[in-house]
């Protein structure tokens, strides 16, 4: 049976019209004669959405009893029995009630697809699993209901349902999305214009990336090599020189001119040893292009123009940005250069920009990191000059220019030998000397056309010619080798300088260092392997690149770091001269691993030191703050037991009240100390249950005077998932702290409201307030801001309150009260099972 097709309506936020669009598509399918049913739709009492259900067959739902409540879920078995051609399923990221067939609704959808049923569904961008952290940073809300990205990416069709933030807020204000009592809270929190704009951009970019993936897949399947300029993609060719920064910035400006432009910087290194660029400069350029929103790529290829064009065409790029060549004018005799070659071979579908810069025409400098070998093209040119040059000179001197004299003929042939030495090295120069001397003897030394030399002086001349040719060739070859050796040492010194800077800066990113190794030596993958003993298996401490080695024996190059650590590289065998620098990289990798472990040990030591600090503060609290109420209790008891004084009933009541107050203060202090100890040792185990706030918060106010607090907790608030006892203690500590610092004639306001998928409890006082720089410190243990008198507590109330709030999955932070004072905001999660009575603002769909 063929698998069904999946179509997804993707939205940036609740209310954009996904469910409406899905139902409209269902009506269109039915009009075309398709067997289409509604498997499950959440209309949330929205009249426009409910109207769209008319005329559509709805499969019966499944009723599930859970914790005393009845919940409705999609009946997968009923849909499978009905076996429609198309099923409409709302809210793909929905979590089913315990007791359902599957945990998640997307798993239900997978069953329908496997049965050959086409499914049309909806999902919001914030429910994609990979975007959870991004959405939380934008909205402050952590999405609990998510769907794996792979499920959405595998969809046969994804349609974006878009709406501007202003239009969505108007729909919200008109009551088309939520009930009137929830509109104000939604507009001032989750549905703020900034949140909606950021979510909309996130959805547009995600869909654009998915379109790119579809396009790449289509081009690959149909073997399309031509460039389709559907999106501006600009490839920047880097040489490792300082002009690269100018090119990257220019490419970024070009990308900004077109919507959705993308910058890809690529450095192409040769495959013969170290790369021909400054590692330090490449690191700077990598950081620059990433800061500008682009990507950095490293490609290995001996034919740089061809490799650059292959990369650009493979990435479906539309433009290439190159710098004007740094070569001097006379160096163009060796070829037209990379820029001219790329421009000539790019074709009509790929634009090439040659950018001027400050380094053009100043020379390319010494060739770096290619050892003592000359390039293949130069060696071939040297052999051509050494073999064909003398033959061409012979023809010219015998047919075109005659009677220059033997001495001049020898000088001309000697110039060819020097040229062969400069191009190809020693052996082409020796070949030129042999061929040239033979031709001189045959054509220009009497008797001509014989190998016999009649005049002894000519013998001396030819001998001197051969000797000078060999000497000049040797000197030129040695100079070339020394030049390349100096260039190699320069490359090595730059790499070692980079490693030294890496150490001094204290950088601990092992992946970044291994990536640097891979780029520097042009390898496919690099892995740092370690094991505990000689017989223990190897484990990977870090790796980069595809298919990294799992044991050193599999590597093309392995460098022992220590007895139980090795650096393994795959891709090709490196020459011996490269291993010296590679050993420095390996040593630095070991240092990074050791530093990382030392940092972990330092963190553990810091935790121990913090524990010691708390214990010291605890002893101080016991020695002073706990003794104060004990002293009061002791004095009152001693007075009551005194036989010398006869106390009146009023005096006895006052002394008993003092004893009771001291005992209450002592109980509170000891309770906070025990709570802090539980939090520090991690023994707080919350029991999460659905709870009504209007039952918990009043209980938390028992420790403050009745006339000191105004309570505003609506009964219509959704239930929350909390530990009732921990929430009560947290609220009690916050309220007591607010009452303590409030003026006598000002009452503390305790209010609660629902915002998105959380409920916020706000404790507002009109006290002196707290500066911004101290707002975080007031939640630390044994911290009391300002001149709070000794004996009023040990500074644990807010620390315990935050600890309990975080233990139940909530948060507690401080804000300024408008007009003066401090507002404590305690946020807790709404119960996940109360969708029927109270839709979750971050989950609801139109």
mmCIF file with all atom_site columns, C-alpha atoms in Angstrom, residues 633-643 645 647-648 651-657 659:
data_model
loop_
_atom_site.group_PDB
_atom_site.id
_atom_site.type_symbol
_atom_site.label_atom_id
_atom_site.label_alt_id
_atom_site.label_comp_id
_atom_site.label_asym_id
_atom_site.label_entity_id
_atom_site.label_seq_id
_atom_site.pdbx_PDB_ins_code
_atom_site.Cartn_x
_atom_site.Cartn_y
_atom_site.Cartn_z
_atom_site.occupancy
_atom_site.B_iso_or_equiv
_atom_site.pdbx_formal_charge
_atom_site.auth_seq_id
_atom_site.auth_comp_id
_atom_site.auth_asym_id
_atom_site.auth_atom_id
_atom_site.pdbx_PDB_model_num
ATOM 1  C CA . UNK A 1 633 ? 11.259 33.277 74.912 1.00 0.00 ? 633 UNK A CA 1
ATOM 2  C CA . UNK A 1 634 ? 13.679 32.563 77.769 1.00 0.00 ? 634 UNK A CA 1
ATOM 3  C CA . UNK A 1 635 ? 13.095 35.989 79.369 1.00 0.00 ? 635 UNK A CA 1
ATOM 4  C CA . UNK A 1 636 ? 9.306  35.658 79.142 1.00 0.00 ? 636 UNK A CA 1
ATOM 5  C CA . UNK A 1 637 ? 9.317  32.150 80.629 1.00 0.00 ? 637 UNK A CA 1
ATOM 6  C CA . UNK A 1 638 ? 11.670 33.214 83.422 1.00 0.00 ? 638 UNK A CA 1
ATOM 7  C CA . UNK A 1 639 ? 9.400  36.124 84.265 1.00 0.00 ? 639 UNK A CA 1
ATOM 8  C CA . UNK A 1 640 ? 6.311  33.934 84.396 1.00 0.00 ? 640 UNK A CA 1
ATOM 9  C CA . UNK A 1 641 ? 8.028  31.435 86.681 1.00 0.00 ? 641 UNK A CA 1
ATOM 10 C CA . UNK A 1 642 ? 9.337  34.116 89.045 1.00 0.00 ? 642 UNK A CA 1
ATOM 11 C CA . UNK A 1 643 ? 7.837  33.888 92.539 1.00 0.00 ? 643 UNK A CA 1
ATOM 12 C CA . UNK A 1 645 ? 6.366  39.131 91.166 1.00 0.00 ? 645 UNK A CA 1
ATOM 13 C CA . UNK A 1 647 ? 1.635  39.170 87.341 1.00 0.00 ? 647 UNK A CA 1
ATOM 14 C CA . UNK A 1 648 ? -1.738 40.428 86.354 1.00 0.00 ? 648 UNK A CA 1
ATOM 15 C CA . UNK A 1 651 ? 0.811  40.990 81.928 1.00 0.00 ? 651 UNK A CA 1
ATOM 16 C CA . UNK A 1 652 ? 0.644  37.213 81.712 1.00 0.00 ? 652 UNK A CA 1
ATOM 17 C CA . UNK A 1 653 ? -1.186 37.432 78.371 1.00 0.00 ? 653 UNK A CA 1
ATOM 18 C CA . UNK A 1 654 ? 1.458  39.831 77.064 1.00 0.00 ? 654 UNK A CA 1
ATOM 19 C CA . UNK A 1 655 ? 4.298  37.548 78.155 1.00 0.00 ? 655 UNK A CA 1
ATOM 20 C CA . UNK A 1 656 ? 2.581  34.516 76.606 1.00 0.00 ? 656 UNK A CA 1
ATOM 21 C CA . UNK A 1 657 ? 2.069  36.456 73.396 1.00 0.00 ? 657 UNK A CA 1
ATOM 22 C CA . UNK A 1 659 ? 6.599  33.618 73.828 1.00 0.00 ? 659 UNK A CA 1
#
